[in-house]
Protein backbone atom coordinates (compact mmCIF):
# COMPACT_ATOMS: atom_id res chain seq x y z
CA UNK A 1 0.00 0.00 0.00
CA UNK A 2 1.73 3.27 -1.09
CA UNK A 3 2.42 5.45 1.94
CA UNK A 4 2.07 9.22 2.13
CA UNK A 5 5.46 10.80 2.77
CA UNK A 6 7.23 7.64 1.59
CA UNK A 7 6.28 6.87 -2.03
CA UNK A 8 8.67 8.30 -4.65
CA UNK A 9 9.10 7.83 -8.38
CA UNK A 10 11.94 8.09 -10.87
CA UNK A 11 12.08 8.41 -14.65
CA UNK A 12 13.72 5.52 -16.49
CA UNK A 13 16.07 6.28 -19.38
CA UNK A 14 14.33 3.53 -21.35
CA UNK A 15 11.20 5.72 -21.40
CA UNK A 16 13.15 8.26 -23.49
CA UNK A 17 11.36 11.24 -21.94
CA UNK A 18 12.97 14.47 -23.17
CA UNK A 19 12.03 18.13 -23.55
CA UNK A 20 10.02 19.21 -26.60
CA UNK A 21 11.37 19.80 -29.13
CA UNK A 22 13.65 16.88 -28.19
CA UNK A 23 17.13 18.25 -27.61
CA UNK A 24 18.04 17.11 -24.08
CA UNK A 25 19.22 13.73 -22.90
CA UNK A 26 16.53 11.37 -21.65
CA UNK A 27 15.69 12.32 -18.08
CA UNK A 28 16.35 10.02 -15.11
CA UNK A 29 15.22 12.56 -12.50
CA UNK A 30 13.64 11.43 -9.24
CA UNK A 31 10.71 12.91 -7.36
CA UNK A 32 10.17 14.08 -3.80
CA UNK A 33 7.95 11.90 -1.59
CA UNK A 34 4.23 11.99 -2.33
CA UNK A 35 2.20 14.43 -0.24
CA UNK A 36 -1.53 14.80 0.35
CA UNK A 37 -3.75 11.91 1.43
CA UNK A 38 -5.75 8.95 0.12
CA UNK A 39 -8.80 10.18 1.96
CA UNK A 40 -9.72 10.64 5.60
CA UNK A 41 -8.02 8.01 7.78
CA UNK A 42 -9.52 6.33 10.82
CA UNK A 43 -7.26 5.65 13.82
CA UNK A 44 -6.29 2.01 14.20
CA UNK A 45 -4.18 0.20 16.77
CA UNK A 46 -0.58 -0.44 15.72
CA UNK A 47 0.71 -2.17 18.83
CA UNK A 48 -0.34 -3.61 22.16
CA UNK A 49 2.52 -3.91 24.63
CA UNK A 50 2.78 -5.33 28.16
CA UNK A 51 5.26 -3.81 30.62
CA UNK A 52 5.87 -5.18 34.11
CA UNK A 53 5.96 -2.86 37.09
CA UNK A 54 9.39 -4.32 37.84
CA UNK A 55 8.63 -4.76 41.52
CA UNK A 56 10.70 -7.60 42.95
CA UNK A 57 10.45 -11.04 41.40
CA UNK A 58 6.74 -10.73 40.75
CA UNK A 59 5.66 -12.78 37.76
CA UNK A 60 2.33 -12.60 35.99
CA UNK A 61 -0.19 -9.78 35.72
CA UNK A 62 -0.23 -7.80 38.97
CA UNK A 63 -0.75 -4.35 40.46
CA UNK A 64 1.31 -1.70 38.70
CA UNK A 65 1.67 -3.59 35.41
CA UNK A 66 0.83 -1.50 32.35
CA UNK A 67 -0.59 -2.09 28.89
CA UNK A 68 0.46 0.43 26.24
CA UNK A 69 -1.70 0.99 23.15
CA UNK A 70 -0.20 2.87 20.21
CA UNK A 71 -2.49 4.21 17.50
CA UNK A 72 -1.67 4.83 13.86
CA UNK A 73 -2.12 8.59 14.11
CA UNK A 74 -2.91 11.42 16.49
CA UNK A 75 -6.41 11.07 17.91
CA UNK A 76 -8.95 13.27 19.66
CA UNK A 77 -8.32 11.15 22.80
CA UNK A 78 -12.02 10.28 22.63
CA UNK A 79 -12.52 13.77 24.13
CA UNK A 80 -11.17 12.53 27.47
CA UNK A 81 -9.57 15.59 29.05
CA UNK A 82 -8.41 14.34 32.47
CA UNK A 83 -4.80 13.24 32.94
CA UNK A 84 -5.92 9.87 34.29
CA UNK A 85 -9.34 8.26 34.17
CA UNK A 86 -10.97 5.30 35.95
CA UNK A 87 -11.76 1.80 34.73
CA UNK A 88 -15.37 2.80 34.07
CA UNK A 89 -14.17 5.24 31.40
CA UNK A 90 -11.61 2.78 29.99
CA UNK A 91 -14.45 0.28 29.59
CA UNK A 92 -16.51 2.78 27.61
CA UNK A 93 -13.66 3.16 25.14
CA UNK A 94 -12.08 -0.30 24.97
CA UNK A 95 -13.08 -3.95 25.18
CA UNK A 96 -10.38 -6.41 26.24
CA UNK A 97 -11.16 -10.06 25.61
CA UNK A 98 -9.60 -11.04 28.95
CA UNK A 99 -10.47 -9.54 32.33
CA UNK A 100 -8.02 -6.94 33.67
CA UNK A 101 -9.12 -7.35 37.29
CA UNK A 102 -10.91 -5.33 39.95
CA UNK A 103 -9.48 -1.90 39.16
CA UNK A 104 -7.25 -0.14 36.63
CA UNK A 105 -6.85 3.35 35.21
CA UNK A 106 -6.12 4.91 31.84
CA UNK A 107 -3.89 7.79 30.83
CA UNK A 108 -3.17 9.43 27.49
CA UNK A 109 0.61 9.87 27.23
CA UNK A 110 0.22 11.80 23.99
CA UNK A 111 -2.38 11.99 21.21
CA UNK A 112 -1.57 8.51 19.91
CA UNK A 113 -0.39 6.59 22.99
CA UNK A 114 -2.70 5.27 25.70
CA UNK A 115 -1.61 3.46 28.86
CA UNK A 116 -3.77 1.18 31.02
CA UNK A 117 -2.27 0.50 34.46
CA UNK A 118 -3.46 -2.14 36.91
CA UNK A 119 -4.47 -0.77 40.31
CA UNK A 120 -5.95 -4.00 41.71
CA UNK A 121 -5.44 -7.15 39.62
CA UNK A 122 -7.67 -9.25 41.87
CA UNK A 123 -10.04 -11.38 39.79
CA UNK A 124 -8.24 -10.88 36.48
CA UNK A 125 -8.35 -13.65 33.87
CA UNK A 126 -5.35 -12.90 33.82
CA UNK A 127 -4.44 -11.26 30.50
CA UNK A 128 -1.96 -13.47 28.65
CA UNK A 129 0.94 -12.64 26.36
CA UNK A 130 0.20 -13.72 22.76
CA UNK A 131 -3.50 -13.99 23.62
CA UNK A 132 -4.97 -10.68 24.86
CA UNK A 133 -6.60 -8.57 22.12
CA UNK A 134 -8.53 -5.31 22.29
CA UNK A 135 -11.34 -3.60 20.38
CA UNK A 136 -12.12 0.11 20.25
CA UNK A 137 -15.78 0.48 21.19
CA UNK A 138 -18.30 2.68 19.42
CA UNK A 139 -21.23 1.77 21.67
CA UNK A 140 -19.92 3.02 25.02
CA UNK A 141 -20.66 6.72 24.66
CA UNK A 142 -17.13 7.68 23.56
CA UNK A 143 -15.82 8.03 20.03
CA UNK A 144 -12.17 7.83 19.08
CA UNK A 145 -11.62 10.00 15.99
CA UNK A 146 -8.62 11.51 14.22
CA UNK A 147 -7.27 14.60 15.94
CA UNK A 148 -9.23 17.06 13.77
CA UNK A 149 -12.39 14.97 14.21
CA UNK A 150 -13.12 14.53 10.51
CA UNK A 151 -12.92 10.73 10.51
CA UNK A 152 -15.46 8.08 11.37
CA UNK A 153 -15.20 6.60 14.83
CA UNK A 154 -12.57 3.89 15.17
CA UNK A 155 -13.92 0.40 15.74
CA UNK A 156 -10.58 -1.31 15.28
CA UNK A 157 -10.07 -4.84 16.59
CA UNK A 158 -6.37 -5.38 17.25
CA UNK A 159 -5.09 -8.93 16.78
CA UNK A 160 -1.74 -8.89 14.95
CA UNK A 161 1.23 -6.52 14.98
CA UNK A 162 3.28 -5.55 11.93
CA UNK A 163 5.47 -8.65 12.35
CA UNK A 164 2.50 -11.01 12.45
CA UNK A 165 2.63 -11.63 16.21
CA UNK A 166 -0.82 -12.36 17.64
CA UNK A 167 -2.11 -10.49 20.67
CA UNK A 168 -0.28 -8.44 23.24
CA UNK A 169 3.52 -8.62 23.25
CA UNK A 170 6.09 -7.92 25.96
CA UNK A 171 5.77 -9.44 29.44
CA UNK A 172 4.21 -8.96 32.86
CA UNK A 173 7.29 -10.10 34.77
CA UNK A 174 10.44 -12.24 34.58
CA UNK A 175 10.27 -15.91 33.72
CA UNK A 176 10.36 -18.34 36.63
CA UNK A 177 10.28 -21.48 34.51
CA UNK A 178 13.24 -23.75 35.18
CA UNK A 179 14.39 -27.07 33.76
CA UNK A 180 14.08 -29.42 36.74
CA UNK A 181 15.51 -32.54 35.15
CA UNK A 182 16.55 -34.16 31.87
CA UNK A 183 16.29 -37.94 31.81
CA UNK A 184 17.51 -40.29 29.09
CA UNK A 185 15.66 -43.55 28.45
CA UNK A 186 16.99 -46.10 25.97
CA UNK A 187 14.77 -47.97 23.56
CA UNK A 188 13.62 -51.39 24.71
CA UNK A 189 15.07 -53.79 23.93
CA UNK A 190 18.27 -51.72 23.86
CA UNK A 191 20.90 -52.56 21.26
CA UNK A 192 23.64 -50.15 22.35
CA UNK A 193 24.56 -47.37 24.77
CA UNK A 194 24.28 -44.49 22.32
CA UNK A 195 21.53 -42.11 21.23
CA UNK A 196 19.59 -43.75 18.46
CA UNK A 197 16.22 -44.64 17.04
CA UNK A 198 13.57 -45.05 19.73
CA UNK A 199 15.61 -43.45 22.51
CA UNK A 200 13.82 -40.77 24.53
CA UNK A 201 14.80 -37.62 26.44
CA UNK A 202 12.28 -36.62 29.13
CA UNK A 203 12.31 -32.94 30.16
CA UNK A 204 10.60 -31.82 33.38
CA UNK A 205 9.69 -28.15 33.91
CA UNK A 206 9.19 -26.35 37.20
CA UNK A 207 5.76 -25.04 36.22
CA UNK A 208 2.93 -25.52 33.75
CA UNK A 209 3.94 -24.01 30.37
CA UNK A 210 2.04 -22.83 27.31
CA UNK A 211 4.07 -25.12 25.00
CA UNK A 212 5.28 -22.03 23.16
CA UNK A 213 2.18 -21.26 21.17
CA UNK A 214 -0.94 -19.16 21.67
CA UNK A 215 -3.54 -21.30 19.87
CA UNK A 216 -2.65 -24.63 21.42
CA UNK A 217 0.04 -27.10 20.40
CA UNK A 218 -0.15 -30.80 19.76
CA UNK A 219 1.06 -32.95 22.66
CA UNK A 220 2.60 -35.41 20.20
CA UNK A 221 4.64 -35.32 17.01
CA UNK A 222 6.41 -32.08 17.95
CA UNK A 223 8.65 -31.23 14.99
CA UNK A 224 12.43 -31.08 15.05
CA UNK A 225 12.15 -27.43 13.95
CA UNK A 226 9.94 -26.62 16.95
CA UNK A 227 12.32 -28.39 19.35
CA UNK A 228 15.38 -26.57 18.06
CA UNK A 229 13.51 -23.25 18.13
CA UNK A 230 12.65 -23.82 21.80
CA UNK A 231 15.81 -25.36 23.26
CA UNK A 232 19.55 -24.89 22.88
CA UNK A 233 21.27 -28.23 23.39
CA UNK A 234 24.90 -28.18 24.51
CA UNK A 235 25.95 -30.99 22.21
CA UNK A 236 26.24 -31.52 18.47
CA UNK A 237 24.96 -35.08 18.02
CA UNK A 238 21.48 -34.16 16.82
CA UNK A 239 20.22 -35.88 13.73
CA UNK A 240 16.57 -36.26 12.81
CA UNK A 241 14.25 -35.86 15.81
CA UNK A 242 10.89 -37.23 14.73
PDB file of C-alpha atoms in Angstrom:
ATOM      1  CA  UNK A   1       0.000   0.000   0.000  1.00  0.00           C
ATOM      2  CA  UNK A   2       1.731   3.266  -1.090  1.00  0.00           C
ATOM      3  CA  UNK A   3       2.422   5.452   1.944  1.00  0.00           C
ATOM      4  CA  UNK A   4       2.071   9.224   2.132  1.00  0.00           C
ATOM      5  CA  UNK A   5       5.459  10.796   2.771  1.00  0.00           C
ATOM      6  CA  UNK A   6       7.230   7.644   1.589  1.00  0.00           C
ATOM      7  CA  UNK A   7       6.283   6.868  -2.027  1.00  0.00           C
ATOM      8  CA  UNK A   8       8.674   8.300  -4.646  1.00  0.00           C
ATOM      9  CA  UNK A   9       9.097   7.829  -8.383  1.00  0.00           C
ATOM     10  CA  UNK A  10      11.935   8.087 -10.869  1.00  0.00           C
ATOM     11  CA  UNK A  11      12.080   8.408 -14.647  1.00  0.00           C
ATOM     12  CA  UNK A  12      13.721   5.523 -16.489  1.00  0.00           C
ATOM     13  CA  UNK A  13      16.068   6.276 -19.379  1.00  0.00           C
ATOM     14  CA  UNK A  14      14.329   3.529 -21.345  1.00  0.00           C
ATOM     15  CA  UNK A  15      11.205   5.716 -21.399  1.00  0.00           C
ATOM     16  CA  UNK A  16      13.148   8.255 -23.487  1.00  0.00           C
ATOM     17  CA  UNK A  17      11.358  11.242 -21.936  1.00  0.00           C
ATOM     18  CA  UNK A  18      12.966  14.471 -23.170  1.00  0.00           C
ATOM     19  CA  UNK A  19      12.035  18.131 -23.549  1.00  0.00           C
ATOM     20  CA  UNK A  20      10.019  19.215 -26.596  1.00  0.00           C
ATOM     21  CA  UNK A  21      11.372  19.803 -29.126  1.00  0.00           C
ATOM     22  CA  UNK A  22      13.651  16.880 -28.186  1.00  0.00           C
ATOM     23  CA  UNK A  23      17.127  18.252 -27.609  1.00  0.00           C
ATOM     24  CA  UNK A  24      18.039  17.108 -24.077  1.00  0.00           C
ATOM     25  CA  UNK A  25      19.216  13.733 -22.901  1.00  0.00           C
ATOM     26  CA  UNK A  26      16.531  11.374 -21.649  1.00  0.00           C
ATOM     27  CA  UNK A  27      15.686  12.319 -18.084  1.00  0.00           C
ATOM     28  CA  UNK A  28      16.350  10.021 -15.112  1.00  0.00           C
ATOM     29  CA  UNK A  29      15.219  12.557 -12.503  1.00  0.00           C
ATOM     30  CA  UNK A  30      13.642  11.430  -9.243  1.00  0.00           C
ATOM     31  CA  UNK A  31      10.708  12.913  -7.363  1.00  0.00           C
ATOM     32  CA  UNK A  32      10.171  14.080  -3.795  1.00  0.00           C
ATOM     33  CA  UNK A  33       7.952  11.896  -1.590  1.00  0.00           C
ATOM     34  CA  UNK A  34       4.235  11.988  -2.330  1.00  0.00           C
ATOM     35  CA  UNK A  35       2.202  14.431  -0.240  1.00  0.00           C
ATOM     36  CA  UNK A  36      -1.532  14.796   0.346  1.00  0.00           C
ATOM     37  CA  UNK A  37      -3.747  11.908   1.427  1.00  0.00           C
ATOM     38  CA  UNK A  38      -5.748   8.953   0.123  1.00  0.00           C
ATOM     39  CA  UNK A  39      -8.803  10.181   1.963  1.00  0.00           C
ATOM     40  CA  UNK A  40      -9.716  10.639   5.602  1.00  0.00           C
ATOM     41  CA  UNK A  41      -8.016   8.014   7.776  1.00  0.00           C
ATOM     42  CA  UNK A  42      -9.515   6.328  10.824  1.00  0.00           C
ATOM     43  CA  UNK A  43      -7.256   5.647  13.821  1.00  0.00           C
ATOM     44  CA  UNK A  44      -6.287   2.006  14.203  1.00  0.00           C
ATOM     45  CA  UNK A  45      -4.179   0.200  16.773  1.00  0.00           C
ATOM     46  CA  UNK A  46      -0.581  -0.439  15.718  1.00  0.00           C
ATOM     47  CA  UNK A  47       0.712  -2.170  18.831  1.00  0.00           C
ATOM     48  CA  UNK A  48      -0.344  -3.613  22.162  1.00  0.00           C
ATOM     49  CA  UNK A  49       2.518  -3.912  24.631  1.00  0.00           C
ATOM     50  CA  UNK A  50       2.776  -5.335  28.157  1.00  0.00           C
ATOM     51  CA  UNK A  51       5.264  -3.809  30.615  1.00  0.00           C
ATOM     52  CA  UNK A  52       5.873  -5.184  34.107  1.00  0.00           C
ATOM     53  CA  UNK A  53       5.962  -2.862  37.093  1.00  0.00           C
ATOM     54  CA  UNK A  54       9.388  -4.316  37.838  1.00  0.00           C
ATOM     55  CA  UNK A  55       8.626  -4.756  41.518  1.00  0.00           C
ATOM     56  CA  UNK A  56      10.695  -7.596  42.955  1.00  0.00           C
ATOM     57  CA  UNK A  57      10.447 -11.036  41.400  1.00  0.00           C
ATOM     58  CA  UNK A  58       6.743 -10.729  40.749  1.00  0.00           C
ATOM     59  CA  UNK A  59       5.661 -12.782  37.755  1.00  0.00           C
ATOM     60  CA  UNK A  60       2.329 -12.597  35.989  1.00  0.00           C
ATOM     61  CA  UNK A  61      -0.192  -9.783  35.723  1.00  0.00           C
ATOM     62  CA  UNK A  62      -0.233  -7.803  38.974  1.00  0.00           C
ATOM     63  CA  UNK A  63      -0.751  -4.350  40.458  1.00  0.00           C
ATOM     64  CA  UNK A  64       1.312  -1.699  38.698  1.00  0.00           C
ATOM     65  CA  UNK A  65       1.667  -3.586  35.411  1.00  0.00           C
ATOM     66  CA  UNK A  66       0.834  -1.498  32.355  1.00  0.00           C
ATOM     67  CA  UNK A  67      -0.593  -2.089  28.887  1.00  0.00           C
ATOM     68  CA  UNK A  68       0.460   0.433  26.243  1.00  0.00           C
ATOM     69  CA  UNK A  69      -1.695   0.986  23.148  1.00  0.00           C
ATOM     70  CA  UNK A  70      -0.203   2.865  20.212  1.00  0.00           C
ATOM     71  CA  UNK A  71      -2.491   4.208  17.498  1.00  0.00           C
ATOM     72  CA  UNK A  72      -1.670   4.830  13.856  1.00  0.00           C
ATOM     73  CA  UNK A  73      -2.118   8.589  14.110  1.00  0.00           C
ATOM     74  CA  UNK A  74      -2.913  11.423  16.494  1.00  0.00           C
ATOM     75  CA  UNK A  75      -6.410  11.073  17.906  1.00  0.00           C
ATOM     76  CA  UNK A  76      -8.950  13.270  19.657  1.00  0.00           C
ATOM     77  CA  UNK A  77      -8.316  11.153  22.796  1.00  0.00           C
ATOM     78  CA  UNK A  78     -12.024  10.281  22.630  1.00  0.00           C
ATOM     79  CA  UNK A  79     -12.517  13.765  24.133  1.00  0.00           C
ATOM     80  CA  UNK A  80     -11.166  12.526  27.475  1.00  0.00           C
ATOM     81  CA  UNK A  81      -9.567  15.594  29.046  1.00  0.00           C
ATOM     82  CA  UNK A  82      -8.411  14.341  32.466  1.00  0.00           C
ATOM     83  CA  UNK A  83      -4.799  13.244  32.942  1.00  0.00           C
ATOM     84  CA  UNK A  84      -5.921   9.870  34.295  1.00  0.00           C
ATOM     85  CA  UNK A  85      -9.337   8.255  34.167  1.00  0.00           C
ATOM     86  CA  UNK A  86     -10.971   5.305  35.946  1.00  0.00           C
ATOM     87  CA  UNK A  87     -11.761   1.802  34.732  1.00  0.00           C
ATOM     88  CA  UNK A  88     -15.375   2.800  34.068  1.00  0.00           C
ATOM     89  CA  UNK A  89     -14.170   5.237  31.396  1.00  0.00           C
ATOM     90  CA  UNK A  90     -11.610   2.781  29.987  1.00  0.00           C
ATOM     91  CA  UNK A  91     -14.447   0.279  29.591  1.00  0.00           C
ATOM     92  CA  UNK A  92     -16.513   2.776  27.612  1.00  0.00           C
ATOM     93  CA  UNK A  93     -13.655   3.164  25.136  1.00  0.00           C
ATOM     94  CA  UNK A  94     -12.076  -0.300  24.966  1.00  0.00           C
ATOM     95  CA  UNK A  95     -13.079  -3.947  25.179  1.00  0.00           C
ATOM     96  CA  UNK A  96     -10.382  -6.412  26.238  1.00  0.00           C
ATOM     97  CA  UNK A  97     -11.161 -10.064  25.608  1.00  0.00           C
ATOM     98  CA  UNK A  98      -9.603 -11.044  28.946  1.00  0.00           C
ATOM     99  CA  UNK A  99     -10.468  -9.543  32.330  1.00  0.00           C
ATOM    100  CA  UNK A 100      -8.021  -6.938  33.674  1.00  0.00           C
ATOM    101  CA  UNK A 101      -9.121  -7.348  37.294  1.00  0.00           C
ATOM    102  CA  UNK A 102     -10.907  -5.330  39.950  1.00  0.00           C
ATOM    103  CA  UNK A 103      -9.477  -1.895  39.157  1.00  0.00           C
ATOM    104  CA  UNK A 104      -7.252  -0.140  36.629  1.00  0.00           C
ATOM    105  CA  UNK A 105      -6.854   3.346  35.211  1.00  0.00           C
ATOM    106  CA  UNK A 106      -6.121   4.907  31.839  1.00  0.00           C
ATOM    107  CA  UNK A 107      -3.892   7.789  30.830  1.00  0.00           C
ATOM    108  CA  UNK A 108      -3.174   9.429  27.488  1.00  0.00           C
ATOM    109  CA  UNK A 109       0.611   9.868  27.229  1.00  0.00           C
ATOM    110  CA  UNK A 110       0.217  11.802  23.990  1.00  0.00           C
ATOM    111  CA  UNK A 111      -2.381  11.993  21.213  1.00  0.00           C
ATOM    112  CA  UNK A 112      -1.575   8.511  19.908  1.00  0.00           C
ATOM    113  CA  UNK A 113      -0.391   6.585  22.993  1.00  0.00           C
ATOM    114  CA  UNK A 114      -2.704   5.273  25.704  1.00  0.00           C
ATOM    115  CA  UNK A 115      -1.610   3.458  28.856  1.00  0.00           C
ATOM    116  CA  UNK A 116      -3.766   1.184  31.019  1.00  0.00           C
ATOM    117  CA  UNK A 117      -2.272   0.504  34.460  1.00  0.00           C
ATOM    118  CA  UNK A 118      -3.463  -2.145  36.908  1.00  0.00           C
ATOM    119  CA  UNK A 119      -4.474  -0.768  40.310  1.00  0.00           C
ATOM    120  CA  UNK A 120      -5.949  -3.996  41.708  1.00  0.00           C
ATOM    121  CA  UNK A 121      -5.443  -7.147  39.622  1.00  0.00           C
ATOM    122  CA  UNK A 122      -7.672  -9.248  41.867  1.00  0.00           C
ATOM    123  CA  UNK A 123     -10.041 -11.381  39.788  1.00  0.00           C
ATOM    124  CA  UNK A 124      -8.236 -10.876  36.484  1.00  0.00           C
ATOM    125  CA  UNK A 125      -8.349 -13.653  33.873  1.00  0.00           C
ATOM    126  CA  UNK A 126      -5.354 -12.897  33.818  1.00  0.00           C
ATOM    127  CA  UNK A 127      -4.439 -11.257  30.498  1.00  0.00           C
ATOM    128  CA  UNK A 128      -1.959 -13.469  28.654  1.00  0.00           C
ATOM    129  CA  UNK A 129       0.936 -12.636  26.357  1.00  0.00           C
ATOM    130  CA  UNK A 130       0.205 -13.720  22.758  1.00  0.00           C
ATOM    131  CA  UNK A 131      -3.503 -13.986  23.618  1.00  0.00           C
ATOM    132  CA  UNK A 132      -4.972 -10.677  24.857  1.00  0.00           C
ATOM    133  CA  UNK A 133      -6.599  -8.569  22.120  1.00  0.00           C
ATOM    134  CA  UNK A 134      -8.531  -5.311  22.291  1.00  0.00           C
ATOM    135  CA  UNK A 135     -11.337  -3.603  20.384  1.00  0.00           C
ATOM    136  CA  UNK A 136     -12.118   0.109  20.246  1.00  0.00           C
ATOM    137  CA  UNK A 137     -15.780   0.475  21.189  1.00  0.00           C
ATOM    138  CA  UNK A 138     -18.298   2.675  19.424  1.00  0.00           C
ATOM    139  CA  UNK A 139     -21.231   1.769  21.668  1.00  0.00           C
ATOM    140  CA  UNK A 140     -19.924   3.025  25.025  1.00  0.00           C
ATOM    141  CA  UNK A 141     -20.658   6.715  24.658  1.00  0.00           C
ATOM    142  CA  UNK A 142     -17.127   7.676  23.561  1.00  0.00           C
ATOM    143  CA  UNK A 143     -15.822   8.027  20.029  1.00  0.00           C
ATOM    144  CA  UNK A 144     -12.171   7.827  19.079  1.00  0.00           C
ATOM    145  CA  UNK A 145     -11.617  10.000  15.986  1.00  0.00           C
ATOM    146  CA  UNK A 146      -8.621  11.507  14.225  1.00  0.00           C
ATOM    147  CA  UNK A 147      -7.272  14.600  15.940  1.00  0.00           C
ATOM    148  CA  UNK A 148      -9.228  17.059  13.765  1.00  0.00           C
ATOM    149  CA  UNK A 149     -12.389  14.967  14.210  1.00  0.00           C
ATOM    150  CA  UNK A 150     -13.120  14.526  10.513  1.00  0.00           C
ATOM    151  CA  UNK A 151     -12.924  10.733  10.513  1.00  0.00           C
ATOM    152  CA  UNK A 152     -15.460   8.085  11.367  1.00  0.00           C
ATOM    153  CA  UNK A 153     -15.200   6.599  14.833  1.00  0.00           C
ATOM    154  CA  UNK A 154     -12.571   3.889  15.170  1.00  0.00           C
ATOM    155  CA  UNK A 155     -13.917   0.399  15.739  1.00  0.00           C
ATOM    156  CA  UNK A 156     -10.575  -1.314  15.285  1.00  0.00           C
ATOM    157  CA  UNK A 157     -10.071  -4.841  16.590  1.00  0.00           C
ATOM    158  CA  UNK A 158      -6.369  -5.380  17.254  1.00  0.00           C
ATOM    159  CA  UNK A 159      -5.095  -8.932  16.779  1.00  0.00           C
ATOM    160  CA  UNK A 160      -1.738  -8.894  14.947  1.00  0.00           C
ATOM    161  CA  UNK A 161       1.230  -6.525  14.983  1.00  0.00           C
ATOM    162  CA  UNK A 162       3.276  -5.552  11.927  1.00  0.00           C
ATOM    163  CA  UNK A 163       5.469  -8.646  12.350  1.00  0.00           C
ATOM    164  CA  UNK A 164       2.502 -11.011  12.447  1.00  0.00           C
ATOM    165  CA  UNK A 165       2.628 -11.631  16.214  1.00  0.00           C
ATOM    166  CA  UNK A 166      -0.819 -12.361  17.642  1.00  0.00           C
ATOM    167  CA  UNK A 167      -2.114 -10.486  20.672  1.00  0.00           C
ATOM    168  CA  UNK A 168      -0.279  -8.437  23.240  1.00  0.00           C
ATOM    169  CA  UNK A 169       3.523  -8.617  23.255  1.00  0.00           C
ATOM    170  CA  UNK A 170       6.093  -7.919  25.964  1.00  0.00           C
ATOM    171  CA  UNK A 171       5.775  -9.436  29.436  1.00  0.00           C
ATOM    172  CA  UNK A 172       4.212  -8.965  32.863  1.00  0.00           C
ATOM    173  CA  UNK A 173       7.294 -10.098  34.767  1.00  0.00           C
ATOM    174  CA  UNK A 174      10.436 -12.237  34.584  1.00  0.00           C
ATOM    175  CA  UNK A 175      10.272 -15.914  33.716  1.00  0.00           C
ATOM    176  CA  UNK A 176      10.360 -18.336  36.634  1.00  0.00           C
ATOM    177  CA  UNK A 177      10.277 -21.476  34.506  1.00  0.00           C
ATOM    178  CA  UNK A 178      13.245 -23.748  35.181  1.00  0.00           C
ATOM    179  CA  UNK A 179      14.390 -27.071  33.765  1.00  0.00           C
ATOM    180  CA  UNK A 180      14.083 -29.416  36.743  1.00  0.00           C
ATOM    181  CA  UNK A 181      15.509 -32.543  35.145  1.00  0.00           C
ATOM    182  CA  UNK A 182      16.548 -34.160  31.866  1.00  0.00           C
ATOM    183  CA  UNK A 183      16.291 -37.937  31.809  1.00  0.00           C
ATOM    184  CA  UNK A 184      17.509 -40.288  29.085  1.00  0.00           C
ATOM    185  CA  UNK A 185      15.665 -43.551  28.446  1.00  0.00           C
ATOM    186  CA  UNK A 186      16.985 -46.095  25.974  1.00  0.00           C
ATOM    187  CA  UNK A 187      14.773 -47.970  23.565  1.00  0.00           C
ATOM    188  CA  UNK A 188      13.616 -51.387  24.711  1.00  0.00           C
ATOM    189  CA  UNK A 189      15.075 -53.792  23.927  1.00  0.00           C
ATOM    190  CA  UNK A 190      18.268 -51.723  23.864  1.00  0.00           C
ATOM    191  CA  UNK A 191      20.895 -52.561  21.263  1.00  0.00           C
ATOM    192  CA  UNK A 192      23.639 -50.152  22.352  1.00  0.00           C
ATOM    193  CA  UNK A 193      24.556 -47.366  24.766  1.00  0.00           C
ATOM    194  CA  UNK A 194      24.278 -44.489  22.321  1.00  0.00           C
ATOM    195  CA  UNK A 195      21.530 -42.112  21.235  1.00  0.00           C
ATOM    196  CA  UNK A 196      19.586 -43.751  18.460  1.00  0.00           C
ATOM    197  CA  UNK A 197      16.222 -44.637  17.044  1.00  0.00           C
ATOM    198  CA  UNK A 198      13.570 -45.050  19.731  1.00  0.00           C
ATOM    199  CA  UNK A 199      15.615 -43.451  22.511  1.00  0.00           C
ATOM    200  CA  UNK A 200      13.816 -40.770  24.528  1.00  0.00           C
ATOM    201  CA  UNK A 201      14.795 -37.617  26.437  1.00  0.00           C
ATOM    202  CA  UNK A 202      12.278 -36.623  29.128  1.00  0.00           C
ATOM    203  CA  UNK A 203      12.308 -32.941  30.161  1.00  0.00           C
ATOM    204  CA  UNK A 204      10.597 -31.817  33.382  1.00  0.00           C
ATOM    205  CA  UNK A 205       9.685 -28.151  33.907  1.00  0.00           C
ATOM    206  CA  UNK A 206       9.194 -26.347  37.198  1.00  0.00           C
ATOM    207  CA  UNK A 207       5.760 -25.043  36.223  1.00  0.00           C
ATOM    208  CA  UNK A 208       2.931 -25.519  33.750  1.00  0.00           C
ATOM    209  CA  UNK A 209       3.944 -24.010  30.371  1.00  0.00           C
ATOM    210  CA  UNK A 210       2.043 -22.834  27.308  1.00  0.00           C
ATOM    211  CA  UNK A 211       4.070 -25.122  25.001  1.00  0.00           C
ATOM    212  CA  UNK A 212       5.283 -22.032  23.161  1.00  0.00           C
ATOM    213  CA  UNK A 213       2.179 -21.257  21.174  1.00  0.00           C
ATOM    214  CA  UNK A 214      -0.937 -19.164  21.671  1.00  0.00           C
ATOM    215  CA  UNK A 215      -3.543 -21.296  19.873  1.00  0.00           C
ATOM    216  CA  UNK A 216      -2.653 -24.626  21.418  1.00  0.00           C
ATOM    217  CA  UNK A 217       0.040 -27.100  20.405  1.00  0.00           C
ATOM    218  CA  UNK A 218      -0.148 -30.800  19.757  1.00  0.00           C
ATOM    219  CA  UNK A 219       1.061 -32.952  22.656  1.00  0.00           C
ATOM    220  CA  UNK A 220       2.597 -35.408  20.204  1.00  0.00           C
ATOM    221  CA  UNK A 221       4.644 -35.317  17.012  1.00  0.00           C
ATOM    222  CA  UNK A 222       6.414 -32.079  17.953  1.00  0.00           C
ATOM    223  CA  UNK A 223       8.647 -31.225  14.990  1.00  0.00           C
ATOM    224  CA  UNK A 224      12.428 -31.077  15.047  1.00  0.00           C
ATOM    225  CA  UNK A 225      12.148 -27.429  13.945  1.00  0.00           C
ATOM    226  CA  UNK A 226       9.944 -26.623  16.948  1.00  0.00           C
ATOM    227  CA  UNK A 227      12.316 -28.390  19.353  1.00  0.00           C
ATOM    228  CA  UNK A 228      15.380 -26.567  18.062  1.00  0.00           C
ATOM    229  CA  UNK A 229      13.511 -23.253  18.132  1.00  0.00           C
ATOM    230  CA  UNK A 230      12.653 -23.822  21.801  1.00  0.00           C
ATOM    231  CA  UNK A 231      15.814 -25.362  23.262  1.00  0.00           C
ATOM    232  CA  UNK A 232      19.552 -24.890  22.880  1.00  0.00           C
ATOM    233  CA  UNK A 233      21.266 -28.233  23.390  1.00  0.00           C
ATOM    234  CA  UNK A 234      24.899 -28.175  24.511  1.00  0.00           C
ATOM    235  CA  UNK A 235      25.954 -30.985  22.215  1.00  0.00           C
ATOM    236  CA  UNK A 236      26.242 -31.524  18.469  1.00  0.00           C
ATOM    237  CA  UNK A 237      24.956 -35.078  18.025  1.00  0.00           C
ATOM    238  CA  UNK A 238      21.475 -34.158  16.823  1.00  0.00           C
ATOM    239  CA  UNK A 239      20.223 -35.878  13.731  1.00  0.00           C
ATOM    240  CA  UNK A 240      16.567 -36.258  12.807  1.00  0.00           C
ATOM    241  CA  UNK A 241      14.248 -35.862  15.813  1.00  0.00           C
ATOM    242  CA  UNK A 242      10.893 -37.225  14.731  1.00  0.00           C
TER     243      UNK A 242
END
